[in-house]
Amino acid sequence: AAGYAITPPLPVTRSQQEGTPETADRITDVVRGGLQSSEFMLDEVKVKATEDIFIEERSGGEVLRCCGLVVYEAPGEVTPGAPGNWVAVRPAAAAGEFWRLDPVRGPYRMTAGELKQLVGRYRTWRLVRGPANLREQREAQLQKASQEAAALIRRRDGPAER
């Protein structure tokens, strides 16, 4: 959905992708972990109006831009017996139109009304591109957490024996 090669293939099997509604949480957590080394974030949303989906937001002086959506159609929701299905949605060049990138049905255009119906019916996450320095902020937080963990382990284990 971001249009970039931002993360390596994720450790998610086909059976997990098509699994149960509960697997959506595990898979999105894996995706979030894969995005940690990038400036992208995955946020679940409850959308009231399609106009609110692809707007730029300001947070703490930073601009956050929604690049696309990830939608999960849980098993049996589209048709009885249908496996779970993940689709991406991107804005089209024409205002008020969107591309649904669907590995089962193929890509096709959607209207704003169709998009509103889609996100109202299925769980939806926004792929948000944060500020360019988000990657550095995350790396600094991880480095600090790693140092704190190492200090705790040293305290727990006591002085090293010689």
PDB file of C-alpha atoms in Angstrom:
ATOM      1  CA  ALA A   1       0.000   0.000   0.000  1.00  0.00           C
ATOM      2  CA  ALA A   2       2.901   2.355   0.578  1.00  0.00           C
ATOM      3  CA  GLY A   3       4.232   1.844  -2.917  1.00  0.00           C
ATOM      4  CA  TYR A   4       7.732   1.101  -1.614  1.00  0.00           C
ATOM      5  CA  ALA A   5       9.778  -1.943  -0.762  1.00  0.00           C
ATOM      6  CA  ILE A   6       9.761  -0.998   2.911  1.00  0.00           C
ATOM      7  CA  THR A   7       9.933  -4.342   4.639  1.00  0.00           C
ATOM      8  CA  PRO A   8      11.136  -7.847   3.790  1.00  0.00           C
ATOM      9  CA  PRO A   9       8.610 -10.664   3.405  1.00  0.00           C
ATOM     10  CA  LEU A  10       6.773 -11.187   6.675  1.00  0.00           C
ATOM     11  CA  PRO A  11       6.647 -14.514   8.545  1.00  0.00           C
ATOM     12  CA  VAL A  12       2.938 -15.086   7.897  1.00  0.00           C
ATOM     13  CA  THR A  13       1.744 -18.290   6.255  1.00  0.00           C
ATOM     14  CA  ARG A  14      -1.101 -18.509   3.748  1.00  0.00           C
ATOM     15  CA  SER A  15      -3.217 -20.429   6.282  1.00  0.00           C
ATOM     16  CA  GLN A  16      -2.688 -17.621   8.807  1.00  0.00           C
ATOM     17  CA  GLN A  17      -3.691 -15.018   6.208  1.00  0.00           C
ATOM     18  CA  GLU A  18      -6.900 -16.865   5.394  1.00  0.00           C
ATOM     19  CA  GLY A  19      -7.495 -18.034   8.986  1.00  0.00           C
ATOM     20  CA  THR A  20      -9.904 -16.670  11.536  1.00  0.00           C
ATOM     21  CA  PRO A  21     -10.919 -13.106  12.393  1.00  0.00           C
ATOM     22  CA  GLU A  22      -8.580 -13.319  15.401  1.00  0.00           C
ATOM     23  CA  THR A  23      -5.553 -13.833  13.168  1.00  0.00           C
ATOM     24  CA  ALA A  24      -5.991 -10.296  11.832  1.00  0.00           C
ATOM     25  CA  ASP A  25      -4.619  -8.919  15.105  1.00  0.00           C
ATOM     26  CA  ARG A  26      -1.555 -11.157  14.961  1.00  0.00           C
ATOM     27  CA  ILE A  27      -0.867 -10.342  11.336  1.00  0.00           C
ATOM     28  CA  THR A  28      -1.230  -6.580  11.830  1.00  0.00           C
ATOM     29  CA  ASP A  29       1.140  -6.812  14.812  1.00  0.00           C
ATOM     30  CA  VAL A  30       3.681  -8.598  12.581  1.00  0.00           C
ATOM     31  CA  VAL A  31       3.254  -5.847   9.971  1.00  0.00           C
ATOM     32  CA  ARG A  32       3.700  -3.137  12.610  1.00  0.00           C
ATOM     33  CA  GLY A  33       6.903  -4.849  13.728  1.00  0.00           C
ATOM     34  CA  GLY A  34       8.117  -4.965  10.140  1.00  0.00           C
ATOM     35  CA  LEU A  35       7.430  -1.245   9.760  1.00  0.00           C
ATOM     36  CA  GLN A  36       9.442  -0.267  12.849  1.00  0.00           C
ATOM     37  CA  SER A  37      12.532   0.456  10.756  1.00  0.00           C
ATOM     38  CA  SER A  38      10.601   2.798   8.455  1.00  0.00           C
ATOM     39  CA  GLU A  39       8.671   6.033   8.689  1.00  0.00           C
ATOM     40  CA  PHE A  40       5.379   4.175   8.187  1.00  0.00           C
ATOM     41  CA  MET A  41       2.735   3.252  10.765  1.00  0.00           C
ATOM     42  CA  LEU A  42      -0.315   0.998  10.589  1.00  0.00           C
ATOM     43  CA  ASP A  43      -3.370   2.308  12.469  1.00  0.00           C
ATOM     44  CA  GLU A  44      -6.792   0.686  12.719  1.00  0.00           C
ATOM     45  CA  VAL A  45      -9.545   3.173  11.937  1.00  0.00           C
ATOM     46  CA  LYS A  46     -13.259   3.567  12.254  1.00  0.00           C
ATOM     47  CA  VAL A  47     -14.156   5.762   9.298  1.00  0.00           C
ATOM     48  CA  LYS A  48     -17.278   7.903   9.288  1.00  0.00           C
ATOM     49  CA  ALA A  49     -16.691   9.656   5.955  1.00  0.00           C
ATOM     50  CA  THR A  50     -14.464   8.709   3.033  1.00  0.00           C
ATOM     51  CA  GLU A  51     -13.300  12.329   2.842  1.00  0.00           C
ATOM     52  CA  ASP A  52     -11.580  11.799   6.197  1.00  0.00           C
ATOM     53  CA  ILE A  53      -9.488   8.818   5.101  1.00  0.00           C
ATOM     54  CA  PHE A  54      -6.787  10.232   2.847  1.00  0.00           C
ATOM     55  CA  ILE A  55      -6.335  13.645   4.458  1.00  0.00           C
ATOM     56  CA  GLU A  56      -3.042  14.931   5.813  1.00  0.00           C
ATOM     57  CA  GLU A  57      -3.033  15.315   9.568  1.00  0.00           C
ATOM     58  CA  ARG A  58      -0.808  17.406  11.778  1.00  0.00           C
ATOM     59  CA  SER A  59       0.458  15.974  15.030  1.00  0.00           C
ATOM     60  CA  GLY A  60       2.952  17.861  17.173  1.00  0.00           C
ATOM     61  CA  GLY A  61       3.993  20.001  14.215  1.00  0.00           C
ATOM     62  CA  GLU A  62       4.589  16.926  12.018  1.00  0.00           C
ATOM     63  CA  VAL A  63       2.600  16.028   8.906  1.00  0.00           C
ATOM     64  CA  LEU A  64       1.125  12.521   8.762  1.00  0.00           C
ATOM     65  CA  ARG A  65      -0.128  11.340   5.369  1.00  0.00           C
ATOM     66  CA  CYS A  66      -2.344   8.332   4.711  1.00  0.00           C
ATOM     67  CA  CYS A  67      -0.824   6.407   1.790  1.00  0.00           C
ATOM     68  CA  GLY A  68      -3.416   3.657   1.606  1.00  0.00           C
ATOM     69  CA  LEU A  69      -5.674   1.271   3.432  1.00  0.00           C
ATOM     70  CA  VAL A  70      -5.440  -2.387   4.324  1.00  0.00           C
ATOM     71  CA  VAL A  71      -8.807  -4.136   4.629  1.00  0.00           C
ATOM     72  CA  TYR A  72      -9.459  -7.594   6.065  1.00  0.00           C
ATOM     73  CA  GLU A  73     -12.457  -9.598   4.885  1.00  0.00           C
ATOM     74  CA  ALA A  74     -12.760 -12.306   7.524  1.00  0.00           C
ATOM     75  CA  PRO A  75     -13.573 -15.911   6.526  1.00  0.00           C
ATOM     76  CA  GLY A  76     -17.216 -16.352   5.518  1.00  0.00           C
ATOM     77  CA  GLU A  77     -17.992 -12.608   5.414  1.00  0.00           C
ATOM     78  CA  VAL A  78     -18.012 -12.182   1.634  1.00  0.00           C
ATOM     79  CA  THR A  79     -19.651 -15.526   0.853  1.00  0.00           C
ATOM     80  CA  PRO A  80     -20.201 -18.626   2.982  1.00  0.00           C
ATOM     81  CA  GLY A  81     -17.036 -20.710   2.917  1.00  0.00           C
ATOM     82  CA  ALA A  82     -14.843 -17.888   1.578  1.00  0.00           C
ATOM     83  CA  PRO A  83     -11.367 -17.737   3.132  1.00  0.00           C
ATOM     84  CA  GLY A  84     -10.073 -14.574   4.743  1.00  0.00           C
ATOM     85  CA  ASN A  85      -8.829 -11.995   2.256  1.00  0.00           C
ATOM     86  CA  TRP A  86      -6.584  -8.943   2.592  1.00  0.00           C
ATOM     87  CA  VAL A  87      -6.934  -6.060   0.125  1.00  0.00           C
ATOM     88  CA  ALA A  88      -5.235  -2.696  -0.251  1.00  0.00           C
ATOM     89  CA  VAL A  89      -6.921   0.544  -1.306  1.00  0.00           C
ATOM     90  CA  ARG A  90      -5.155   3.532  -2.868  1.00  0.00           C
ATOM     91  CA  PRO A  91      -6.534   6.816  -4.137  1.00  0.00           C
ATOM     92  CA  ALA A  92      -6.871   6.995  -7.929  1.00  0.00           C
ATOM     93  CA  ALA A  93      -5.777   9.976 -10.010  1.00  0.00           C
ATOM     94  CA  ALA A  94      -9.394  11.106 -10.418  1.00  0.00           C
ATOM     95  CA  ALA A  95     -10.879  12.799  -7.356  1.00  0.00           C
ATOM     96  CA  GLY A  96     -13.351  10.634  -5.467  1.00  0.00           C
ATOM     97  CA  GLU A  97     -12.103   7.389  -7.027  1.00  0.00           C
ATOM     98  CA  PHE A  98      -9.970   4.679  -5.496  1.00  0.00           C
ATOM     99  CA  TRP A  99      -8.146   1.528  -6.564  1.00  0.00           C
ATOM    100  CA  ARG A 100      -8.940  -1.702  -4.766  1.00  0.00           C
ATOM    101  CA  LEU A 101      -5.906  -3.989  -5.083  1.00  0.00           C
ATOM    102  CA  ASP A 102      -7.357  -7.424  -4.462  1.00  0.00           C
ATOM    103  CA  PRO A 103      -5.320 -10.634  -4.887  1.00  0.00           C
ATOM    104  CA  VAL A 104      -8.522 -12.670  -5.413  1.00  0.00           C
ATOM    105  CA  ARG A 105     -10.652 -10.412  -7.643  1.00  0.00           C
ATOM    106  CA  GLY A 106      -7.859  -8.383  -9.212  1.00  0.00           C
ATOM    107  CA  PRO A 107      -7.504  -4.570  -9.171  1.00  0.00           C
ATOM    108  CA  TYR A 108     -10.490  -2.368  -9.916  1.00  0.00           C
ATOM    109  CA  ARG A 109     -11.724   1.189  -9.395  1.00  0.00           C
ATOM    110  CA  MET A 110     -14.132   2.096  -6.627  1.00  0.00           C
ATOM    111  CA  THR A 111     -16.242   5.177  -6.014  1.00  0.00           C
ATOM    112  CA  ALA A 112     -16.239   7.065  -2.712  1.00  0.00           C
ATOM    113  CA  GLY A 113     -19.580   5.446  -1.889  1.00  0.00           C
ATOM    114  CA  GLU A 114     -18.210   1.958  -2.523  1.00  0.00           C
ATOM    115  CA  LEU A 115     -15.167   2.739  -0.383  1.00  0.00           C
ATOM    116  CA  LYS A 116     -17.370   3.980   2.449  1.00  0.00           C
ATOM    117  CA  GLN A 117     -19.387   0.763   2.282  1.00  0.00           C
ATOM    118  CA  LEU A 118     -16.188  -1.343   2.251  1.00  0.00           C
ATOM    119  CA  VAL A 119     -14.591   0.319   5.285  1.00  0.00           C
ATOM    120  CA  GLY A 120     -17.916   0.345   7.121  1.00  0.00           C
ATOM    121  CA  ARG A 121     -18.281  -3.393   6.660  1.00  0.00           C
ATOM    122  CA  TYR A 122     -14.752  -4.734   7.261  1.00  0.00           C
ATOM    123  CA  ARG A 123     -11.862  -4.074   9.614  1.00  0.00           C
ATOM    124  CA  THR A 124      -9.651  -1.402   8.121  1.00  0.00           C
ATOM    125  CA  TRP A 125      -6.186  -0.057   8.865  1.00  0.00           C
ATOM    126  CA  ARG A 126      -4.541   3.055   7.448  1.00  0.00           C
ATOM    127  CA  LEU A 127      -0.937   2.977   6.321  1.00  0.00           C
ATOM    128  CA  VAL A 128       0.331   6.366   7.456  1.00  0.00           C
ATOM    129  CA  ARG A 129       3.617   7.911   6.420  1.00  0.00           C
ATOM    130  CA  GLY A 130       5.059   9.865   9.308  1.00  0.00           C
ATOM    131  CA  PRO A 131       7.833  12.432   9.350  1.00  0.00           C
ATOM    132  CA  ALA A 132      11.169  11.499   7.815  1.00  0.00           C
ATOM    133  CA  ASN A 133      12.854  11.508  11.232  1.00  0.00           C
ATOM    134  CA  LEU A 134      10.407   8.917  12.636  1.00  0.00           C
ATOM    135  CA  ARG A 135      12.822   6.109  11.761  1.00  0.00           C
ATOM    136  CA  GLU A 136      15.616   7.801  13.741  1.00  0.00           C
ATOM    137  CA  GLN A 137      13.261   8.429  16.687  1.00  0.00           C
ATOM    138  CA  ARG A 138      12.271   4.762  16.753  1.00  0.00           C
ATOM    139  CA  GLU A 139      15.889   3.613  16.504  1.00  0.00           C
ATOM    140  CA  ALA A 140      16.843   5.897  19.411  1.00  0.00           C
ATOM    141  CA  GLN A 141      13.960   4.508  21.500  1.00  0.00           C
ATOM    142  CA  LEU A 142      15.004   0.936  20.695  1.00  0.00           C
ATOM    143  CA  GLN A 143      18.638   1.698  21.555  1.00  0.00           C
ATOM    144  CA  LYS A 144      17.597   3.226  24.886  1.00  0.00           C
ATOM    145  CA  ALA A 145      15.331   0.250  25.690  1.00  0.00           C
ATOM    146  CA  SER A 146      18.143  -2.160  24.786  1.00  0.00           C
ATOM    147  CA  GLN A 147      20.572  -0.365  27.082  1.00  0.00           C
ATOM    148  CA  GLU A 148      18.019  -0.358  29.924  1.00  0.00           C
ATOM    149  CA  ALA A 149      17.386  -4.074  29.446  1.00  0.00           C
ATOM    150  CA  ALA A 150      21.114  -4.840  29.433  1.00  0.00           C
ATOM    151  CA  ALA A 151      21.570  -2.853  32.661  1.00  0.00           C
ATOM    152  CA  LEU A 152      18.714  -4.760  34.312  1.00  0.00           C
ATOM    153  CA  ILE A 153      20.210  -8.094  33.285  1.00  0.00           C
ATOM    154  CA  ARG A 154      23.629  -7.085  34.634  1.00  0.00           C
ATOM    155  CA  ARG A 155      22.042  -6.073  37.971  1.00  0.00           C
ATOM    156  CA  ARG A 156      20.048  -9.293  38.119  1.00  0.00           C
ATOM    157  CA  ASP A 157      23.006 -11.514  37.337  1.00  0.00           C
ATOM    158  CA  GLY A 158      25.431  -9.636  39.589  1.00  0.00           C
ATOM    159  CA  PRO A 159      29.111  -9.113  38.877  1.00  0.00           C
ATOM    160  CA  ALA A 160      30.681 -11.395  36.315  1.00  0.00           C
ATOM    161  CA  GLU A 161      32.840 -14.169  37.771  1.00  0.00           C
ATOM    162  CA  ARG A 162      36.492 -14.214  36.794  1.00  0.00           C
TER     163      ARG A 162
END
